[in-house]
Amino acid sequence: MAITSTGMSQHDDASETKSFASKPAGGAIGEQAAVDTLLHAPSADLPLSPHEAMKKKELIDLAVERSGLKKRDVKPAVEAVLAVLGEALAEGRDINMRPMGKIKVTRMKKVRNGQVIGARIRQPEEVDISSRRPLAQSVEDR
């Protein structure tokens, strides 16, 4: 891999090389404005949620509710899954898990107190997971 002047790495293969060089002054502002509009403008098809970010406590509570298991059983499993997913992202690995979707790491940058990971997430069409059988029986069903 070759390192550019901005510190970003590029593949040596010309077909996969992405240029991080600055654009000519004439079209750079218009192109950037178009990109900003696409990235930040709400779409009629994909409304942005006004909700707060989901935190681990809420995730655990929802997993307890959906699974019917006790919180003391769910919490370590959720924490382990989050740790594994975090480690995979830190290594730059893509994640493909239905129904959550596919997470493709696009770039990584080390910063003072960690790293910033740019990623694209593609979710499949809505899947009704409530009709699926659970992977494990709850303690009450045994």
JSON list of N, CA and C in Angstrom, two decimals, residues 26-63:
[
{"chain": "A", "resi": 26, "resn": "GLY", "atom": "N", "xyz": [-12.36, 24.86, -9.52]},
{"chain": "A", "resi": 26, "resn": "GLY", "atom": "CA", "xyz": [-13.59, 25.21, -10.22]},
{"chain": "A", "resi": 26, "resn": "GLY", "atom": "C", "xyz": [-14.80, 24.42, -9.76]},
{"chain": "A", "resi": 27, "resn": "GLY", "atom": "N", "xyz": [-14.71, 23.10, -9.64]},
{"chain": "A", "resi": 27, "resn": "GLY", "atom": "CA", "xyz": [-15.88, 22.28, -9.35]},
{"chain": "A", "resi": 27, "resn": "GLY", "atom": "C", "xyz": [-15.91, 21.78, -7.93]},
{"chain": "A", "resi": 28, "resn": "ALA", "atom": "N", "xyz": [-14.89, 22.04, -7.13]},
{"chain": "A", "resi": 28, "resn": "ALA", "atom": "CA", "xyz": [-14.80, 21.45, -5.80]},
{"chain": "A", "resi": 28, "resn": "ALA", "atom": "C", "xyz": [-15.92, 21.92, -4.89]},
{"chain": "A", "resi": 29, "resn": "ILE", "atom": "N", "xyz": [-16.25, 23.20, -4.91]},
{"chain": "A", "resi": 29, "resn": "ILE", "atom": "CA", "xyz": [-17.27, 23.71, -4.00]},
{"chain": "A", "resi": 29, "resn": "ILE", "atom": "C", "xyz": [-18.63, 23.16, -4.38]},
{"chain": "A", "resi": 30, "resn": "GLY", "atom": "N", "xyz": [-18.98, 23.16, -5.65]},
{"chain": "A", "resi": 30, "resn": "GLY", "atom": "CA", "xyz": [-20.26, 22.64, -6.10]},
{"chain": "A", "resi": 30, "resn": "GLY", "atom": "C", "xyz": [-20.40, 21.16, -5.82]},
{"chain": "A", "resi": 31, "resn": "GLU", "atom": "N", "xyz": [-19.33, 20.39, -6.06]},
{"chain": "A", "resi": 31, "resn": "GLU", "atom": "CA", "xyz": [-19.38, 18.95, -5.80]},
{"chain": "A", "resi": 31, "resn": "GLU", "atom": "C", "xyz": [-19.53, 18.68, -4.32]},
{"chain": "A", "resi": 32, "resn": "GLN", "atom": "N", "xyz": [-18.80, 19.42, -3.48]},
{"chain": "A", "resi": 32, "resn": "GLN", "atom": "CA", "xyz": [-18.89, 19.21, -2.04]},
{"chain": "A", "resi": 32, "resn": "GLN", "atom": "C", "xyz": [-20.29, 19.57, -1.54]},
{"chain": "A", "resi": 33, "resn": "ALA", "atom": "N", "xyz": [-20.87, 20.62, -2.07]},
{"chain": "A", "resi": 33, "resn": "ALA", "atom": "CA", "xyz": [-22.22, 21.01, -1.67]},
{"chain": "A", "resi": 33, "resn": "ALA", "atom": "C", "xyz": [-23.22, 19.91, -2.05]},
{"chain": "A", "resi": 34, "resn": "ALA", "atom": "N", "xyz": [-23.03, 19.30, -3.23]},
{"chain": "A", "resi": 34, "resn": "ALA", "atom": "CA", "xyz": [-23.93, 18.22, -3.66]},
{"chain": "A", "resi": 34, "resn": "ALA", "atom": "C", "xyz": [-23.78, 17.02, -2.74]},
{"chain": "A", "resi": 35, "resn": "VAL", "atom": "N", "xyz": [-22.56, 16.68, -2.36]},
{"chain": "A", "resi": 35, "resn": "VAL", "atom": "CA", "xyz": [-22.32, 15.57, -1.45]},
{"chain": "A", "resi": 35, "resn": "VAL", "atom": "C", "xyz": [-22.95, 15.86, -0.09]},
{"chain": "A", "resi": 36, "resn": "ASP", "atom": "N", "xyz": [-22.74, 17.08, 0.43]},
{"chain": "A", "resi": 36, "resn": "ASP", "atom": "CA", "xyz": [-23.33, 17.45, 1.72]},
{"chain": "A", "resi": 36, "resn": "ASP", "atom": "C", "xyz": [-24.85, 17.37, 1.68]},
{"chain": "A", "resi": 37, "resn": "THR", "atom": "N", "xyz": [-25.44, 17.81, 0.57]},
{"chain": "A", "resi": 37, "resn": "THR", "atom": "CA", "xyz": [-26.89, 17.76, 0.43]},
{"chain": "A", "resi": 37, "resn": "THR", "atom": "C", "xyz": [-27.37, 16.31, 0.46]},
{"chain": "A", "resi": 38, "resn": "LEU", "atom": "N", "xyz": [-26.69, 15.42, -0.24]},
{"chain": "A", "resi": 38, "resn": "LEU", "atom": "CA", "xyz": [-27.10, 14.02, -0.26]},
{"chain": "A", "resi": 38, "resn": "LEU", "atom": "C", "xyz": [-26.93, 13.36, 1.10]},
{"chain": "A", "resi": 39, "resn": "LEU", "atom": "N", "xyz": [-25.86, 13.69, 1.80]},
{"chain": "A", "resi": 39, "resn": "LEU", "atom": "CA", "xyz": [-25.59, 13.05, 3.08]},
{"chain": "A", "resi": 39, "resn": "LEU", "atom": "C", "xyz": [-26.45, 13.58, 4.21]},
{"chain": "A", "resi": 40, "resn": "HIS", "atom": "N", "xyz": [-26.82, 14.86, 4.15]},
{"chain": "A", "resi": 40, "resn": "HIS", "atom": "CA", "xyz": [-27.47, 15.47, 5.31]},
{"chain": "A", "resi": 40, "resn": "HIS", "atom": "C", "xyz": [-28.94, 15.83, 5.08]},
{"chain": "A", "resi": 41, "resn": "ALA", "atom": "N", "xyz": [-29.41, 15.77, 3.85]},
{"chain": "A", "resi": 41, "resn": "ALA", "atom": "CA", "xyz": [-30.81, 16.11, 3.58]},
{"chain": "A", "resi": 41, "resn": "ALA", "atom": "C", "xyz": [-31.69, 14.92, 3.89]},
{"chain": "A", "resi": 42, "resn": "PRO", "atom": "N", "xyz": [-32.76, 15.14, 4.65]},
{"chain": "A", "resi": 42, "resn": "PRO", "atom": "CA", "xyz": [-33.67, 14.02, 4.92]},
{"chain": "A", "resi": 42, "resn": "PRO", "atom": "C", "xyz": [-34.38, 13.61, 3.64]},
{"chain": "A", "resi": 43, "resn": "SER", "atom": "N", "xyz": [-34.61, 12.33, 3.50]},
{"chain": "A", "resi": 43, "resn": "SER", "atom": "CA", "xyz": [-35.27, 11.78, 2.32]},
{"chain": "A", "resi": 43, "resn": "SER", "atom": "C", "xyz": [-36.69, 11.35, 2.69]},
{"chain": "A", "resi": 44, "resn": "ALA", "atom": "N", "xyz": [-37.61, 11.48, 1.75]},
{"chain": "A", "resi": 44, "resn": "ALA", "atom": "CA", "xyz": [-38.98, 11.04, 2.00]},
{"chain": "A", "resi": 44, "resn": "ALA", "atom": "C", "xyz": [-39.02, 9.53, 2.21]},
{"chain": "A", "resi": 45, "resn": "ASP", "atom": "N", "xyz": [-38.11, 8.81, 1.54]},
{"chain": "A", "resi": 45, "resn": "ASP", "atom": "CA", "xyz": [-38.10, 7.36, 1.66]},
{"chain": "A", "resi": 45, "resn": "ASP", "atom": "C", "xyz": [-37.44, 6.88, 2.96]},
{"chain": "A", "resi": 46, "resn": "LEU", "atom": "N", "xyz": [-36.46, 7.63, 3.45]},
{"chain": "A", "resi": 46, "resn": "LEU", "atom": "CA", "xyz": [-35.69, 7.21, 4.61]},
{"chain": "A", "resi": 46, "resn": "LEU", "atom": "C", "xyz": [-35.69, 8.30, 5.67]},
{"chain": "A", "resi": 47, "resn": "PRO", "atom": "N", "xyz": [-36.74, 8.40, 6.47]},
{"chain": "A", "resi": 47, "resn": "PRO", "atom": "CA", "xyz": [-36.78, 9.45, 7.49]},
{"chain": "A", "resi": 47, "resn": "PRO", "atom": "C", "xyz": [-35.74, 9.19, 8.58]},
{"chain": "A", "resi": 48, "resn": "LEU", "atom": "N", "xyz": [-35.11, 10.26, 9.02]},
{"chain": "A", "resi": 48, "resn": "LEU", "atom": "CA", "xyz": [-34.15, 10.15, 10.10]},
{"chain": "A", "resi": 48, "resn": "LEU", "atom": "C", "xyz": [-34.91, 10.15, 11.42]},
{"chain": "A", "resi": 49, "resn": "SER", "atom": "N", "xyz": [-34.47, 9.32, 12.34]},
{"chain": "A", "resi": 49, "resn": "SER", "atom": "CA", "xyz": [-35.14, 9.18, 13.62]},
{"chain": "A", "resi": 49, "resn": "SER", "atom": "C", "xyz": [-34.77, 10.34, 14.54]},
{"chain": "A", "resi": 50, "resn": "PRO", "atom": "N", "xyz": [-35.75, 10.95, 15.21]},
{"chain": "A", "resi": 50, "resn": "PRO", "atom": "CA", "xyz": [-35.44, 12.02, 16.15]},
{"chain": "A", "resi": 50, "resn": "PRO", "atom": "C", "xyz": [-35.05, 11.49, 17.53]},
{"chain": "A", "resi": 51, "resn": "HIS", "atom": "N", "xyz": [-34.95, 10.18, 17.66]},
{"chain": "A", "resi": 51, "resn": "HIS", "atom": "CA", "xyz": [-34.66, 9.57, 18.96]},
{"chain": "A", "resi": 51, "resn": "HIS", "atom": "C", "xyz": [-33.21, 9.75, 19.35]},
{"chain": "A", "resi": 52, "resn": "GLU", "atom": "N", "xyz": [-32.95, 9.60, 20.64]},
{"chain": "A", "resi": 52, "resn": "GLU", "atom": "CA", "xyz": [-31.58, 9.63, 21.14]},
{"chain": "A", "resi": 52, "resn": "GLU", "atom": "C", "xyz": [-30.86, 8.37, 20.69]},
{"chain": "A", "resi": 53, "resn": "ALA", "atom": "N", "xyz": [-29.54, 8.40, 20.79]},
{"chain": "A", "resi": 53, "resn": "ALA", "atom": "CA", "xyz": [-28.74, 7.22, 20.46]},
{"chain": "A", "resi": 53, "resn": "ALA", "atom": "C", "xyz": [-29.08, 6.10, 21.44]},
{"chain": "A", "resi": 54, "resn": "MET", "atom": "N", "xyz": [-29.10, 4.87, 20.94]},
{"chain": "A", "resi": 54, "resn": "MET", "atom": "CA", "xyz": [-29.36, 3.73, 21.81]},
{"chain": "A", "resi": 54, "resn": "MET", "atom": "C", "xyz": [-28.11, 3.45, 22.63]},
{"chain": "A", "resi": 55, "resn": "LYS", "atom": "N", "xyz": [-28.29, 3.25, 23.89]},
{"chain": "A", "resi": 55, "resn": "LYS", "atom": "CA", "xyz": [-27.18, 2.93, 24.78]},
{"chain": "A", "resi": 55, "resn": "LYS", "atom": "C", "xyz": [-27.26, 1.46, 25.19]},
{"chain": "A", "resi": 56, "resn": "LYS", "atom": "N", "xyz": [-26.19, 0.98, 25.79]},
{"chain": "A", "resi": 56, "resn": "LYS", "atom": "CA", "xyz": [-26.11, -0.43, 26.14]},
{"chain": "A", "resi": 56, "resn": "LYS", "atom": "C", "xyz": [-27.24, -0.85, 27.08]},
{"chain": "A", "resi": 57, "resn": "LYS", "atom": "N", "xyz": [-27.59, -0.02, 28.05]},
{"chain": "A", "resi": 57, "resn": "LYS", "atom": "CA", "xyz": [-28.65, -0.37, 28.99]},
{"chain": "A", "resi": 57, "resn": "LYS", "atom": "C", "xyz": [-29.97, -0.61, 28.25]},
{"chain": "A", "resi": 58, "resn": "GLU", "atom": "N", "xyz": [-30.29, 0.28, 27.31]},
{"chain": "A", "resi": 58, "resn": "GLU", "atom": "CA", "xyz": [-31.53, 0.10, 26.55]},
{"chain": "A", "resi": 58, "resn": "GLU", "atom": "C", "xyz": [-31.49, -1.17, 25.70]},
{"chain": "A", "resi": 59, "resn": "LEU", "atom": "N", "xyz": [-30.34, -1.45, 25.09]},
{"chain": "A", "resi": 59, "resn": "LEU", "atom": "CA", "xyz": [-30.19, -2.67, 24.30]},
{"chain": "A", "resi": 59, "resn": "LEU", "atom": "C", "xyz": [-30.41, -3.90, 25.16]},
{"chain": "A", "resi": 60, "resn": "ILE", "atom": "N", "xyz": [-29.83, -3.92, 26.33]},
{"chain": "A", "resi": 60, "resn": "ILE", "atom": "CA", "xyz": [-29.99, -5.06, 27.24]},
{"chain": "A", "resi": 60, "resn": "ILE", "atom": "C", "xyz": [-31.45, -5.20, 27.66]},
{"chain": "A", "resi": 61, "resn": "ASP", "atom": "N", "xyz": [-32.09, -4.09, 28.01]},
{"chain": "A", "resi": 61, "resn": "ASP", "atom": "CA", "xyz": [-33.49, -4.14, 28.42]},
{"chain": "A", "resi": 61, "resn": "ASP", "atom": "C", "xyz": [-34.38, -4.67, 27.30]},
{"chain": "A", "resi": 62, "resn": "LEU", "atom": "N", "xyz": [-34.15, -4.23, 26.06]},
{"chain": "A", "resi": 62, "resn": "LEU", "atom": "CA", "xyz": [-34.94, -4.72, 24.94]},
{"chain": "A", "resi": 62, "resn": "LEU", "atom": "C", "xyz": [-34.68, -6.19, 24.66]},
{"chain": "A", "resi": 63, "resn": "ALA", "atom": "N", "xyz": [-33.42, -6.63, 24.82]},
{"chain": "A", "resi": 63, "resn": "ALA", "atom": "CA", "xyz": [-33.10, -8.04, 24.62]},
{"chain": "A", "resi": 63, "resn": "ALA", "atom": "C", "xyz": [-33.77, -8.90, 25.69]}
]
